[in-house]
Every structure is written in C-alpha cells, then in structure tokens.
Amino acid sequence: MSEGVEISRVSVDFGRFRAVDNVSVDIRPGEFFSFLGPSGCGKTTILRAISGFLEPTEGSISIGGRPMRGIGPNKRPTALIFQNLALFPLMNVWENISFGLKVRGIDKAERRRRAEDLLRIVDLPDAAHKMIAQLSGGQKQRIAIARALAVEPKVMLLDEPLSALDLKLRQHMRSELRAIQERTKVTFIYITHDQNEALAMSDRVGVMSKGRLQQVDTPERIYNDPVNGFVASFVGENSILEGRIQQLDRSQPCFVTADGAIACVAGPDLTNAARTKVYIRPETIKIGDEQVNTLPVVVNSVIFEGNVVSVIGRTESGAHLTSQFTNRPGLMLPSVGEQIKFTFAADAAKVLKVE
Amino acid sequence: MSDFVRRYGWGLSAILVTLTAFWLLALVWVPYSVMIEKSFRLYLPVSEIGGPSDRYTLANYLSLFDMSASSEFLGLMVPIAVQVFLITVFYSCGVTIICFALAYPAAYFLAKKAAPAQIPTLFLMLAIPLFVSEMLRTFAWFIILAYQGPLNALLDAVGLSKVRWLSGYNGIIIGMVYTYILFMFFPIYNSLTALDNNQIEAAKDLGARSWQAHLNVIMPHAKPGISSGATMVFMFAVGSVLVPTLLGSPNSRWFTEIIIRSMFEGQDWNSAAAYAFLLLLVCLLFVSLVMKLFRVNLADITR
Ligand SMILES: Nc1ncnc2c1ncn2[C@@H]1O[C@H](COP(=O)(O)OP(=O)(O)OP(=O)(O)O)[C@@H](O)[C@H]1O
Ligand SMILES: [Mg+2]
C-alpha cells in the first residue's frame, strides 16, 4: 500500500555549490516524516531528488527497495505537492484532480467517479465544476492534495504546502493533512521551516542545516534530546550560557561558566575542557532554589502572554536566562529589578557541541 | 483615460492622443474609405467620371466570378480568380502550419530549456536576419534555391541528386516560412515565458509523458500566442506580394498577383480595390472561423 524511501549518502551539487551533503535516512512505509530546516538548507533539493526532477550527484535513493536512478518523475510512485501548488489554471477542479488518470488513459466516466470520491475525501464535494481561480487558499490546498492522491502514490512529497495560508487555516490544515495521511496510509514526506508544524504532525523529524542532516528522531526526542546546538536552538527556545565542559569522564559532568559551575548532562561529540555552550529550555527553569543548580538573577522583564508567563533574569556576568511557566489564579509575579533565584535540574542543562 | 493623464500630464497626453488620432484617421481610415468608395464605382475614362454611367455598382466585385475564364479546382469548375484565391488560402495555411511546427519547439526551448546566459546570444541570432530588408532576404533565397545555386551544389557534392526547388509552390513556401516565422515565434515565446515551470513539472510528476504535458498543459497555455502568431503569419502570407513574385515559378499563382495586375497593368484601381477588400473580408472570415473551430476542438481535447 505504501512504500518506504531509502536515502543513502545522497549529495547534490549545483556547480561547485553543495546544496545537499551526504544525507542518509531511512523513511519507513506509512510514516509521516518531516524535513525541518531554515530557508536555503536544501530541503526542496532533497524532495526534487526523491521525485526525480534531479539526480543526486552522489549516493542513491530507493523507493520500496527499488533504486530510482534513471527513472523519470512520471514513472516514480511519488506525487509532489509544490510550494505554490501548481494547479492547472485552465482546467476546472475535477479536470485538475483527474489529470493523472487521464494521462494514464483511464476513460472519462471512471475519471469523473474517482474525482468525485476524492473531492469527498478532501471535504469539497460540490467543487467539481469550479475553476481554480474561484477557490480560496485552503480549498486550493485540498484540491492539490486530491490531485496528488488521485494517482495513488506510494509516497507523497509536500513542499511547505501550508506556508501561504494564514495561521488559523494552517492549524486546521495540519490536522486535516494528518488525518488524510492516517486514512490513506501513504508515506508522507513533508518539508517545512516551521518547527511547530514539524513537531505537531510528524512521526519523525529530520533537522537539516546547510545541506546536512543534523538529527533524525521523534518530535519528543528532537525537542528533549537535541544532539547539537543547532538543533537545540532551531527547535524551541533556550537560555544559552557559554563556558567549558569539565569532568566529562565522571558520572556528573560540570559546566564552568562566568557565573559558576553548573551540574549538567553532556551531549555527544564533546571533549573535556572544550569551550562550548549550555542550552536550558525556559520551561525547565523555576523561580526558587530547590534544584541542584541555583543562580541569583535580577529580573530584567516580565512578559505576560495570557496562558504563559516569561520572566527574564540577568545573571551577575550579564547573561540572560528565561523562566517560563503557565499562568494560574493567584500567581505571584516578581517585579522588574527584584533580586530572585532561578533554579533548574542537572538534566535540564544540556551541554552540546555548537554546530 | 484619467490614469493616462495622471501619468503623462495634460500637455503630453494631448499630443499623444492627437498623433494617434491623426494616424488612425489620416493614414488608415481616410485612404481605406476612399478605396472602399472607389471599389463600388466603375473604372471609367476621365470624361465619363461624374457622368450618367458613374454610379455605385457591384460590378467590380462580380468581375472576379467571371466564368468565362474558369479552371478546375478539386474537380469543380470555378472562375479562375476563385481558384487562385483558394490556392492562396490553401498554401497560406500550409505556411502557417509549417511556421508553427518550427517555431513552437524553438520557442519552447528558448523559454524553458536554454540557460539564461545563452538567451541574449540566441535572440540576437534570431533577430539579425530581420535587419536585412525583406527584398534582399528573398533574393538571397532565390540565389540559394536556384537550380545552379549553392544548395544544389551542396547536394551534388554529397552525392545526392539536384532538386528543382523553385518549381511549383516550393519556393514560395520556403521563402514565406523564412520571412514570417518570427511572427509566429515571438508571440509563442512570450506566452511560454509566462508559464510557471512548476506547471510542467506537476504534469510530469502526475505521470504525463512529454507530449502529454505539451498537449494538455503547455500548448493550452500558449494558445493566445499560437493563435495571434498564426493569424499574423496567415494574413501576411495571403497578402504577400514580394515572395510570390520573386520565388514563384511559371506555374504558381498568388491572389495578390491578380490585384497587382489590375492595378498596374490595367490601371484599374477600382477593381483592384474591390479584389483587395474581398480578400481581406474573406480572410478575416476564414481566420475567425478557424479560431472558433480551434477553440472548440482544443477545449474538447483537454476535457
Ligand atoms: N537550480 C539551482 N541552481 C543553483 N543553486 C540552486 C539551485 N536550486 C537550489 N539552489 C541552491 O541550493 C540551496 C538549497 O536550495 P533549496 O531550494 O533546496 O532550499 P530550501 O531548503 O528548500 O529553502 P526554502 O525553505 O527557502 O524553500 C540554496 O542555497 C539554493 O540557492
Ligand atoms: Mg524550498
């Protein structure tokens, strides 16, 4: 029903510029996999390599165990949803949806029937005879999905399909996409630079930077156990302190900063006494002194956002730390300029290699 | 209009509008009206102009259908002028189709495949022939295609037999395709540059082979360019004087030659005007008919 995609040691060069650099990842059948990364990191390039619009300079891509080199985009079991959707403006909705069936020589009555079915799946049963220009952004989105589903792809490739939509619609389409994926059991490879989108929808996320895959993991592990500084700071907020890692060989390493030593956990690829950074998530920092790490700070600002409140404190050395907690009735907030203490556990302080 | 004034100011707007109006009126409508008026009056000796026989009549138009000079066309006996007219339309259609067949792939290549760095050079190469006058270009073809010309010399040299390029309508077709092909090329090129590459890729991604993508996505998009290019080439071909005169053979005939003959050999401008208007009218009718057909068909094909 659906097939996996095996990307092994793939590099793509444009002239002398390496847009994708030695990427290997095994995407499982039926998985919702996201590539997450900043603009220009090579996400679209990977997707184009999977769909067959460009061949990797090095490495290989297999779909369902079949090597894809030399197979054109029209012969691959993939369907791509373009960043700008690329619906055909001169055809109406059902002609768009059934285009893939038409070029396969399926007769008109059957095409009509399949188009109607798909329109029901994407929840637009009455749109068959509308022209593309008459649709709203979210409706176009769904037609693009229906058009891709019509060819019964084993793998759906989506290139930031929600980026043109407003926030409300985007959130709605997220759950809609996820639901369609669960219903059809097709492997989804999704591209986005929006971390919330990637974390909310995916089974696994691959974080990319400058053409390299930094980490492939479940959303929880990407957020809770980032492998390096890039992943930690691209996904979610952090308070960051600079310093030196010590006692890596002991059971409890420690991180020496200008504000004193911090009990911490160390990420991979670190060497003793290396200069690096510690990353602390705002929700792991509390006001008080009950945890192993306690730092005195002066309250710099208090940001009230309704359901959450952030308190930003300045340490003696001038570094900024953010503590974030949920609002509740009767919550006492510190005032700006007040002397307080921030406290956090050792496993909240992640010392990571800076990428 | 108010937009126009805002952009150019009152003074400049007035000048532009006056010039355009002058051009339209004095250089287009007045001479045409004079010609139309003439075409409904007989060609008379000067002494009889204004006399009792100088009245409005359809005689000039009807003289084209004079059965005394008739000829066979598709097994039917038709007046010779009608036969020449039909042949002219037939070969002009041929020229239009050949122009399309050559210009469409070239335009597609330049609009979608050529590297951006190559495009200025390629365009220059396309445009350079336009700098030379039509007369010289046509003469050049006359020389190239002559039985003892360089083309046959080349064929001879590689061991092929010589061809009589200038027999029948061959020379006319070659010359017209060469002269008018850019009028097909540029409109198609323009409409293709406006086509989003993702549209073509989407078609391929959905399983379309190359020709299917062309037929269903690319050509429909280029349709405005194709139809304006085809209309231009067809009208130019039908109305061409130079090419049939220079590259025609003893047994090729073109409708414009009939007009020219009555104008310069017979000095009968009245009949010539009538023939010219008839030509224009019938061709316009033909073009709009074909466009209507084309649209209906294409809409059917893409359904
Ligand atoms: N055809 C090309 N020729 C040369 N360089 C290219 C080409 N396509 C992409 N690049 C370069 O490769 C890099 C990666 O591009 P890509 O489109 O994959 O980025 P992306 O991650 O999809 O970014 P975005 O989020 O902005 O869409 C960019 O630096 C881009 O300039
Ligand atoms: Mg992109």
XYZ file of C-alpha atoms and ligand atoms in Angstrom:
690
model
C 0.000 0.000 0.000
C 2.719 2.446 0.921
C 6.438 2.195 0.461
C 9.499 3.345 2.313
C 12.148 5.667 0.962
C 15.776 4.868 1.496
C 18.096 7.809 1.059
C 21.673 6.741 1.313
C 24.685 9.046 1.245
C 22.976 11.471 -1.084
C 24.773 14.635 -2.142
C 23.561 17.165 -4.688
C 25.866 19.739 -6.256
C 24.881 22.832 -8.219
C 28.107 23.634 -9.984
C 30.609 23.948 -7.172
C 27.985 24.535 -4.513
C 26.957 21.510 -2.477
C 23.256 22.004 -1.661
C 22.770 18.573 -0.062
C 25.700 16.968 1.696
C 25.881 13.255 2.405
C 22.335 12.760 3.671
C 21.269 9.281 4.749
C 17.875 8.461 6.184
C 15.541 5.524 6.027
C 11.932 6.645 5.816
C 9.567 3.849 6.767
C 6.442 2.798 4.885
C 3.395 4.721 6.093
C 5.444 7.172 8.089
C 4.834 10.906 8.344
C 8.369 12.207 8.040
C 9.347 15.879 8.063
C 12.459 17.626 6.914
C 12.843 20.705 9.074
C 15.385 23.427 8.472
C 15.937 27.103 7.765
C 15.493 28.618 4.312
C 18.109 27.512 1.801
C 19.275 24.440 3.714
C 18.475 22.087 0.830
C 15.026 20.759 1.722
C 13.454 21.374 -1.665
C 16.526 19.941 -3.335
C 16.152 16.637 -1.456
C 12.484 16.497 -2.365
C 13.254 17.113 -6.028
C 15.795 14.315 -5.906
C 13.200 11.941 -4.451
C 10.561 12.911 -7.019
C 13.037 12.560 -9.880
C 13.410 16.140 -11.101
C 17.098 15.961 -10.389
C 19.537 13.125 -9.913
C 21.800 13.109 -6.856
C 25.421 13.855 -7.687
C 26.385 11.074 -5.318
C 24.528 8.409 -3.396
C 21.294 6.641 -4.157
C 17.586 6.817 -3.480
C 15.387 3.740 -3.376
C 11.622 3.624 -3.079
C 10.103 0.363 -1.886
C 13.521 -1.222 -2.310
C 13.733 -0.219 -5.978
C 16.697 2.012 -6.918
C 15.403 5.145 -8.590
C 18.414 6.334 -10.556
C 17.492 6.917 -14.174
C 13.750 6.693 -13.562
C 11.900 9.856 -14.617
C 9.457 11.748 -12.409
C 6.494 10.478 -14.427
C 7.461 6.868 -13.678
C 8.114 7.170 -9.938
C 5.496 6.141 -7.400
C 5.611 9.596 -5.844
C 3.349 12.625 -6.008
C 4.693 16.050 -5.247
C 2.711 18.930 -3.838
C 4.535 22.063 -4.885
C 5.349 25.026 -2.697
C 2.980 27.104 -4.876
C 0.635 24.121 -5.504
C 0.920 24.443 -9.335
C -2.719 23.663 -10.008
C -3.627 23.962 -13.689
C -5.485 27.273 -14.019
C -7.034 26.444 -17.392
C -8.747 23.316 -16.093
C -11.591 23.142 -13.634
C -11.396 21.300 -10.341
C -12.320 17.823 -11.472
C -10.123 18.036 -14.561
C -7.243 19.006 -12.310
C -7.869 16.104 -9.975
C -8.230 13.565 -12.750
C -5.275 14.786 -14.812
C -3.030 11.973 -13.610
C -5.710 9.441 -14.529
C -6.244 10.997 -17.934
C -2.615 10.651 -18.932
C -2.848 7.020 -17.863
C -5.613 6.553 -20.400
C -8.475 5.997 -17.960
C -11.845 6.772 -19.527
C -13.872 9.818 -18.688
C -16.687 8.210 -16.715
C -14.250 6.439 -14.438
C -12.232 9.625 -14.039
C -15.342 11.520 -13.055
C -16.220 8.905 -10.471
C -12.732 8.902 -8.930
C -12.636 12.702 -8.859
C -15.952 12.799 -7.004
C -14.642 10.263 -4.471
C -11.514 12.305 -3.869
C -13.499 15.509 -3.526
C -15.416 13.810 -0.744
C -12.168 12.760 0.930
C -10.889 16.331 0.967
C -14.311 17.545 2.040
C -15.197 19.655 -1.006
C -17.960 17.566 -2.588
C -19.554 20.416 -4.576
C -16.460 21.960 -6.115
C -16.120 19.725 -9.209
C -17.015 22.389 -11.753
C -15.385 25.398 -10.168
C -12.395 26.992 -11.835
C -9.165 27.160 -9.836
C -9.274 30.957 -9.654
C -12.621 30.732 -7.849
C -11.204 28.783 -4.904
C -9.903 30.078 -1.598
C -6.369 29.305 -0.429
C -7.446 26.414 1.770
C -9.648 24.966 -0.960
C -6.791 25.110 -3.463
C -4.696 23.290 -0.903
C -7.191 20.471 -0.697
C -7.554 20.224 -4.474
C -3.775 19.911 -4.751
C -3.896 17.078 -2.218
C -6.741 15.386 -4.046
C -4.901 15.727 -7.365
C -1.844 14.076 -5.861
C -3.869 11.316 -4.183
C -5.649 10.543 -7.450
C -2.608 8.806 -8.897
C -2.455 6.572 -5.808
C 1.126 7.408 -4.954
C 3.121 5.229 -2.599
C 4.878 8.319 -1.308
C 3.506 11.836 -1.015
C 6.012 14.659 -1.074
C 4.871 18.003 0.304
C 6.957 21.147 -0.087
C 5.834 23.669 2.546
C 2.262 23.362 1.332
C 0.827 25.411 4.176
C 3.206 28.341 4.097
C 0.863 30.563 2.075
C -2.066 30.160 4.459
C -2.998 32.287 7.443
C -2.409 30.964 10.937
C -5.940 29.668 11.646
C -6.231 27.848 8.367
C -2.730 26.494 8.719
C -3.560 24.919 12.052
C -6.747 23.484 10.634
C -4.991 22.070 7.557
C -2.314 20.491 9.760
C -4.783 18.207 11.451
C -6.559 17.675 8.150
C -3.318 16.552 6.481
C -2.510 14.270 9.353
C -5.997 12.763 9.157
C -5.690 12.200 5.416
C -2.343 10.550 5.958
C -3.751 8.235 8.590
C -6.721 7.370 6.406
C -4.733 6.689 3.244
C -1.679 5.137 4.997
C 0.539 6.714 2.340
C 4.095 7.620 3.311
C 4.245 11.414 3.699
C 7.489 13.313 3.349
C 6.838 16.816 4.492
C 9.048 19.861 4.216
C 8.797 22.855 6.450
C 10.810 25.543 8.138
C 8.134 25.853 10.815
C 9.173 23.833 13.873
C 5.675 23.749 15.350
C 4.332 22.264 12.154
C 7.034 19.592 12.056
C 6.665 18.658 15.719
C 2.869 18.606 15.668
C 2.396 16.435 12.604
C 5.316 14.091 12.228
C 6.187 10.601 13.357
C 9.823 11.544 12.884
C 11.626 14.728 12.040
C 14.928 15.235 10.233
C 16.530 18.545 11.131
C 18.728 19.999 8.396
C 21.278 22.766 8.288
C 23.448 23.838 5.350
C 22.716 20.691 3.371
C 23.494 18.312 6.214
C 21.089 16.227 8.206
C 21.762 17.054 11.860
C 19.399 14.706 13.647
C 16.631 12.265 12.813
C 14.304 11.459 15.680
C 10.792 11.579 17.055
C 9.480 15.084 17.796
C 9.827 14.450 21.544
C 13.432 13.405 21.275
C 14.280 16.233 18.879
C 12.950 18.662 21.452
C 14.134 16.947 24.621
C 17.419 15.466 23.441
C 18.864 17.604 20.687
C 22.244 16.303 19.525
C 23.850 19.658 18.953
C 23.479 23.381 19.426
C 21.898 23.925 16.010
C 19.052 21.505 16.670
C 18.520 22.836 20.185
C 18.310 26.441 19.110
C 16.376 25.856 15.851
C 13.715 23.811 17.634
C 12.246 25.672 20.575
C 13.574 28.408 22.889
C 16.688 28.210 25.051
C 18.661 30.172 27.544
C 22.278 29.871 26.475
C 25.411 30.247 28.612
C 28.967 29.957 27.380
C 31.671 28.070 29.222
C 33.872 24.997 29.424
C 32.807 21.393 29.923
C 34.648 19.594 32.749
C 34.677 16.117 34.255
C 33.179 14.508 31.162
C 34.521 11.161 32.344
C 32.764 11.347 35.724
C 29.153 10.375 36.303
C 28.226 14.030 36.770
C 29.930 16.367 34.327
C 30.032 20.014 35.159
C 29.967 23.144 33.073
C 32.019 26.106 34.209
C 30.556 29.477 33.300
C 31.301 33.039 34.297
C 28.502 32.600 36.872
C 29.956 29.492 38.426
C 29.783 25.746 37.804
C 26.567 24.111 36.664
C 25.688 20.429 37.068
C 24.696 19.317 33.602
C 24.239 16.493 31.098
C 26.578 16.329 28.130
C 25.586 15.690 24.523
C 27.611 13.624 22.047
C 30.934 14.531 20.425
C 32.343 16.636 23.267
C 35.901 16.636 24.546
C 36.957 17.525 28.047
C 37.675 21.192 28.700
C 36.246 22.228 25.303
C 34.695 25.699 25.042
C 31.038 25.283 24.231
C 27.531 26.248 25.353
C 24.816 25.017 27.653
C 21.184 25.091 26.483
C 18.371 25.343 29.002
C 14.682 25.243 27.989
C 12.654 28.064 29.570
C 10.013 25.718 30.991
C 12.675 23.846 32.986
C 13.800 26.946 34.883
C 11.792 27.733 38.003
C 11.918 30.584 40.458
C 13.279 29.242 43.748
C 16.255 27.241 44.953
C 15.096 23.645 45.324
C 17.068 22.179 42.358
C 20.774 21.387 42.196
C 21.557 24.433 40.089
C 20.647 27.798 41.534
C 21.630 31.150 40.051
C 20.855 34.555 41.546
C 19.422 36.930 38.928
C 17.960 40.409 38.703
C 14.575 40.479 36.985
C 15.014 42.163 33.654
C 11.498 41.890 32.309
C 8.251 40.036 32.848
C 6.283 39.086 29.750
C 2.673 38.177 30.284
C 1.164 36.264 27.341
C -2.096 35.073 28.845
C -1.651 31.342 29.312
C 2.111 31.556 29.842
C 4.340 33.995 31.635
C 8.035 34.534 30.960
C 10.444 36.036 33.458
C 13.776 37.131 32.044
C 16.590 37.483 34.563
C 20.123 38.814 34.243
C 22.959 36.981 35.981
C 25.908 38.666 37.617
C 28.001 38.162 34.481
C 25.317 39.756 32.335
C 23.903 36.598 30.698
C 20.129 36.359 30.276
C 18.054 33.403 31.429
C 14.372 32.896 30.732
C 11.966 31.082 33.002
C 8.583 30.270 31.571
C 5.608 28.884 33.460
C 1.893 28.538 32.980
C -0.437 31.114 34.378
C -2.825 30.185 37.185
C -5.120 32.097 39.530
C -3.252 33.737 42.369
C 0.127 33.541 40.682
C 2.617 35.938 42.258
C 4.885 37.582 39.692
C 8.232 39.158 40.576
C 8.689 42.788 39.662
C 11.380 44.238 37.421
C 14.633 44.924 39.270
C 13.845 42.455 42.032
C 16.578 40.019 43.194
C 15.381 36.418 42.761
C 16.844 32.965 42.243
C 16.451 30.735 39.196
C 16.747 27.015 39.735
C 16.934 24.048 37.348
C 17.827 20.359 37.439
C 21.065 18.911 36.097
C 19.292 17.133 33.240
C 17.672 20.407 32.161
C 21.102 21.879 31.437
C 22.259 20.342 28.165
C 25.828 20.969 27.146
C 26.016 20.494 23.384
C 28.508 20.832 20.641
C 27.972 24.102 18.782
C 27.419 23.418 15.062
C -8.009 57.962 -19.525
C -7.636 59.859 -16.247
C -4.881 57.391 -15.417
C -3.186 58.227 -18.691
C -3.404 61.962 -17.972
C -2.069 61.468 -14.472
C 0.916 59.597 -15.814
C 1.872 61.864 -18.720
C 0.331 65.223 -17.784
C -2.126 67.225 -19.902
C 0.326 68.501 -22.481
C 1.922 65.219 -23.396
C -1.421 63.399 -23.261
C -2.923 65.848 -25.716
C -0.007 65.420 -28.107
C -0.095 61.618 -27.884
C -3.844 61.464 -28.395
C -3.710 63.899 -31.322
C -0.932 61.960 -33.026
C -2.721 58.663 -32.587
C -5.939 60.157 -33.869
C -4.113 61.656 -36.860
C -2.520 58.334 -37.663
C -5.792 56.455 -37.368
C -7.816 58.975 -39.339
C -5.494 60.364 -41.973
C -3.331 57.330 -42.586
C -5.772 54.487 -42.017
C -9.405 55.423 -42.239
C -9.345 58.100 -44.947
C -7.377 56.111 -47.550
C -9.367 52.982 -46.766
C -12.653 54.823 -47.102
C -11.535 56.303 -50.403
C -10.594 52.815 -51.603
C -13.869 51.308 -50.493
C -15.808 54.069 -52.180
C -13.814 53.580 -55.386
C -14.340 49.839 -55.311
C -18.086 50.327 -55.785
C -17.644 52.551 -58.835
C -16.650 51.544 -62.344
C -13.292 52.294 -63.885
C -14.199 54.948 -66.455
C -12.378 57.239 -68.824
C -11.861 60.683 -67.267
C -14.559 62.251 -69.498
C -17.245 59.949 -68.113
C -16.455 60.466 -64.403
C -19.447 62.150 -62.830
C -21.491 61.264 -65.927
C -24.579 59.014 -66.077
C -22.568 55.745 -66.150
C -20.657 56.720 -62.977
C -22.880 55.100 -60.395
C -22.486 52.708 -57.489
C -22.360 49.099 -58.598
C -21.092 45.665 -57.546
C -19.637 45.065 -60.991
C -16.023 45.222 -59.801
C -16.661 42.565 -57.197
C -18.651 40.378 -59.524
C -15.994 40.504 -62.229
C -13.935 38.152 -60.075
C -16.544 35.466 -60.549
C -16.463 35.758 -64.311
C -16.974 32.183 -65.540
C -15.543 32.977 -68.972
C -12.111 32.314 -67.516
C -12.672 29.191 -65.475
C -10.487 26.431 -64.234
C -10.722 23.205 -62.303
C -10.374 23.073 -58.553
C -10.891 19.784 -56.736
C -12.888 18.515 -59.699
C -15.143 21.582 -59.779
C -15.141 24.206 -62.497
C -14.661 27.563 -60.803
C -13.744 31.028 -62.066
C -10.000 31.327 -62.338
C -9.819 34.118 -59.744
C -11.646 31.953 -57.243
C -9.306 29.086 -57.985
C -6.275 31.277 -57.366
C -7.870 32.586 -54.188
C -8.481 29.070 -52.860
C -4.938 28.012 -53.745
C -3.599 31.083 -51.979
C -5.546 30.275 -48.828
C -4.507 26.628 -49.021
C -0.799 27.344 -49.278
C -1.002 30.121 -46.704
C -2.467 27.587 -44.289
C 0.437 25.333 -45.173
C 2.927 28.109 -44.459
C 1.196 28.826 -41.130
C 1.328 25.188 -40.085
C 4.987 24.813 -41.053
C 5.833 28.024 -39.197
C 4.077 26.672 -36.101
C 5.788 23.304 -36.346
C 9.192 25.008 -36.461
C 8.579 27.944 -34.127
C 6.864 26.094 -31.265
C 9.782 23.781 -30.394
C 12.235 26.652 -30.813
C 10.156 28.939 -28.599
C 9.752 26.188 -26.017
C 13.464 25.572 -25.981
C 14.342 29.229 -25.579
C 11.651 29.923 -22.996
C 12.109 26.832 -20.837
C 15.304 24.958 -21.581
C 18.026 27.382 -22.630
C 20.444 28.524 -19.940
C 19.792 32.180 -19.072
C 23.312 33.079 -20.168
C 22.697 31.805 -23.709
C 19.449 33.635 -24.300
C 20.779 37.053 -25.419
C 23.044 35.394 -27.992
C 20.278 33.170 -29.292
C 17.939 36.140 -29.576
C 20.490 38.156 -31.453
C 20.957 35.277 -33.876
C 17.205 35.178 -34.409
C 16.876 38.902 -34.905
C 19.839 39.571 -37.194
C 18.039 38.350 -40.347
C 15.345 40.933 -39.576
C 17.883 43.743 -40.005
C 18.197 42.860 -43.688
C 15.367 44.073 -45.907
C 12.711 41.602 -46.963
C 13.677 42.184 -50.575
C 17.303 41.195 -50.035
C 16.371 38.204 -47.931
C 14.027 36.930 -50.586
C 16.646 37.480 -53.271
C 19.116 35.564 -51.160
C 16.732 32.627 -51.141
C 16.277 32.973 -54.874
C 20.022 32.564 -55.248
C 20.277 29.737 -52.742
C 17.424 27.762 -54.266
C 18.298 28.282 -57.933
C 18.885 25.077 -59.902
C 22.541 26.009 -60.326
C 22.665 27.514 -56.813
C 24.704 26.636 -53.746
C 22.108 24.343 -52.182
C 22.064 22.052 -55.191
C 25.840 22.291 -55.430
C 25.980 21.047 -51.855
C 23.559 18.208 -52.597
C 25.599 17.361 -55.654
C 28.801 17.359 -53.641
C 27.475 14.875 -51.079
C 26.262 12.675 -53.910
C 22.517 13.437 -53.820
C 20.581 14.385 -56.905
C 19.706 18.021 -57.568
C 16.216 19.257 -56.759
C 14.150 21.834 -58.663
C 13.490 23.950 -55.576
C 11.765 26.738 -57.404
C 9.191 24.614 -59.214
C 5.530 24.794 -58.286
C 4.943 26.408 -54.897
C 8.098 25.176 -53.201
C 9.988 28.443 -53.475
C 7.030 30.448 -52.228
C 6.547 28.195 -49.211
C 10.218 28.201 -48.259
C 10.502 31.948 -48.710
C 7.357 32.688 -46.706
C 8.252 30.354 -43.865
C 11.607 32.056 -43.623
C 10.162 35.557 -43.836
C 7.270 35.156 -41.434
C 8.412 32.563 -38.903
C 9.476 35.125 -36.306
C 5.936 36.483 -36.227
C 4.974 33.029 -35.038
C 7.973 32.626 -32.773
C 7.739 35.750 -30.638
C 4.101 35.527 -29.511
C 4.565 31.858 -28.594
C 7.817 32.630 -26.809
C 6.102 35.385 -24.867
C 3.231 33.266 -23.695
C 5.579 30.420 -22.761
C 7.837 32.592 -20.603
C 4.754 33.421 -18.545
C 4.161 29.716 -17.857
C 5.229 28.599 -14.378
C 7.789 25.780 -14.644
C 6.061 24.062 -11.767
C 3.031 23.546 -14.016
C 5.117 21.498 -16.414
C 6.763 19.610 -13.582
C 3.409 18.971 -11.926
C 2.148 17.438 -15.148
C 5.191 15.190 -15.390
C 5.021 14.315 -11.722
C 1.425 13.170 -12.197
C 2.614 10.757 -14.865
C 2.344 12.763 -18.073
C 4.809 11.930 -20.778
C 6.448 14.821 -22.552
C 3.935 15.014 -25.384
C 1.031 14.744 -22.935
C 2.380 17.644 -20.930
C 2.686 19.659 -24.137
C -0.779 18.814 -25.345
C -2.605 19.279 -22.051
C -0.694 21.954 -20.200
C 1.876 23.797 -22.269
C 0.023 24.313 -25.555
C -3.231 25.400 -23.914
C -1.214 27.961 -22.025
C 0.490 29.116 -25.227
C -2.816 29.218 -27.104
C -3.158 33.022 -27.138
C 0.368 33.260 -28.547
C -0.226 30.490 -31.053
C -3.439 31.998 -32.352
C -2.057 35.506 -32.667
C 1.072 34.154 -34.346
C -0.981 32.012 -36.694
C -3.272 34.897 -37.576
C -0.337 37.168 -38.363
C 1.538 34.612 -40.439
C -1.592 33.644 -42.342
C -2.587 37.210 -43.135
C 0.943 38.152 -44.143
C 1.223 35.095 -46.363
C -2.095 35.686 -48.077
C -1.227 39.315 -48.675
C 2.387 38.777 -49.666
C 3.495 40.277 -52.966
C 7.249 40.077 -52.889
C 7.758 36.396 -52.151
C 5.393 35.029 -54.829
C 6.852 37.455 -57.347
C 10.462 36.535 -56.687
C 10.261 32.895 -55.687
C 7.203 31.823 -57.652
C 7.504 29.576 -60.696
C 5.780 29.896 -64.079
C 3.023 27.606 -62.835
C 2.478 29.156 -59.394
C -0.173 31.826 -58.886
C -0.977 34.009 -55.900
C -4.092 36.121 -55.423
C -2.134 39.320 -54.815
C -0.780 38.991 -58.346
C -4.314 39.437 -59.675
C -4.710 42.604 -57.643
C -1.355 43.942 -58.782
C -2.101 43.173 -62.369
C -5.350 45.089 -62.438
C -3.738 47.938 -60.537
C -0.560 48.420 -62.545
C -1.148 46.694 -65.844
C -4.812 47.625 -66.211
C -4.579 50.888 -64.231
C -7.960 49.754 -62.902
C -7.699 50.798 -59.251
C -11.410 50.356 -58.766
C -11.328 46.626 -59.472
C -8.054 46.244 -57.601
C -9.634 47.860 -54.549
C -12.615 45.576 -54.830
C -10.378 42.476 -55.042
C -8.266 43.624 -52.132
C -11.301 44.193 -49.931
C -12.802 40.914 -50.898
C -9.529 39.224 -49.995
C -9.410 40.975 -46.646
C -13.013 40.185 -45.864
C -12.879 36.523 -46.809
C -9.607 36.029 -44.956
C -10.934 37.656 -41.818
C -13.954 35.419 -42.019
C -11.761 32.400 -42.567
C -9.486 33.252 -39.643
C -12.343 33.815 -37.236
C -13.941 30.579 -38.372
C -10.732 28.621 -37.845
C -10.182 30.237 -34.451
C -13.658 29.278 -33.411
C -13.100 25.739 -34.581
C -9.708 25.637 -32.908
C -11.057 26.752 -29.567
C -13.881 24.254 -29.594
C -11.566 21.441 -30.603
C -8.897 22.281 -28.108
C -11.448 22.554 -25.331
C -12.610 19.093 -26.332
C -9.126 17.661 -26.439
C -8.264 18.888 -22.988
C -11.518 17.698 -21.453
N 18.930 25.063 -9.687
C 19.801 25.551 -8.788
N 20.989 26.052 -9.180
C 21.867 26.542 -8.276
N 21.649 26.579 -6.958
C 20.488 26.099 -6.502
C 19.500 25.569 -7.386
N 18.444 25.171 -6.648
C 18.751 25.448 -5.369
N 19.982 26.002 -5.271
C 20.669 26.394 -4.032
O 20.666 25.295 -3.165
C 20.392 25.671 -1.836
C 19.236 24.883 -1.281
O 18.086 25.243 -2.001
P 16.668 24.638 -1.647
O 15.700 25.159 -2.640
O 16.777 23.158 -1.522
O 16.399 25.284 -0.228
P 15.151 25.084 0.744
O 15.662 24.420 1.954
O 14.031 24.440 0.045
O 14.804 26.590 1.093
P 13.377 27.307 1.246
O 12.891 26.993 2.618
O 13.748 28.751 1.111
O 12.496 26.812 0.161
C 20.152 27.171 -1.862
O 21.307 27.823 -1.393
C 19.909 27.492 -3.319
O 20.431 28.752 -3.624
Mg 12.113 25.134 -0.689
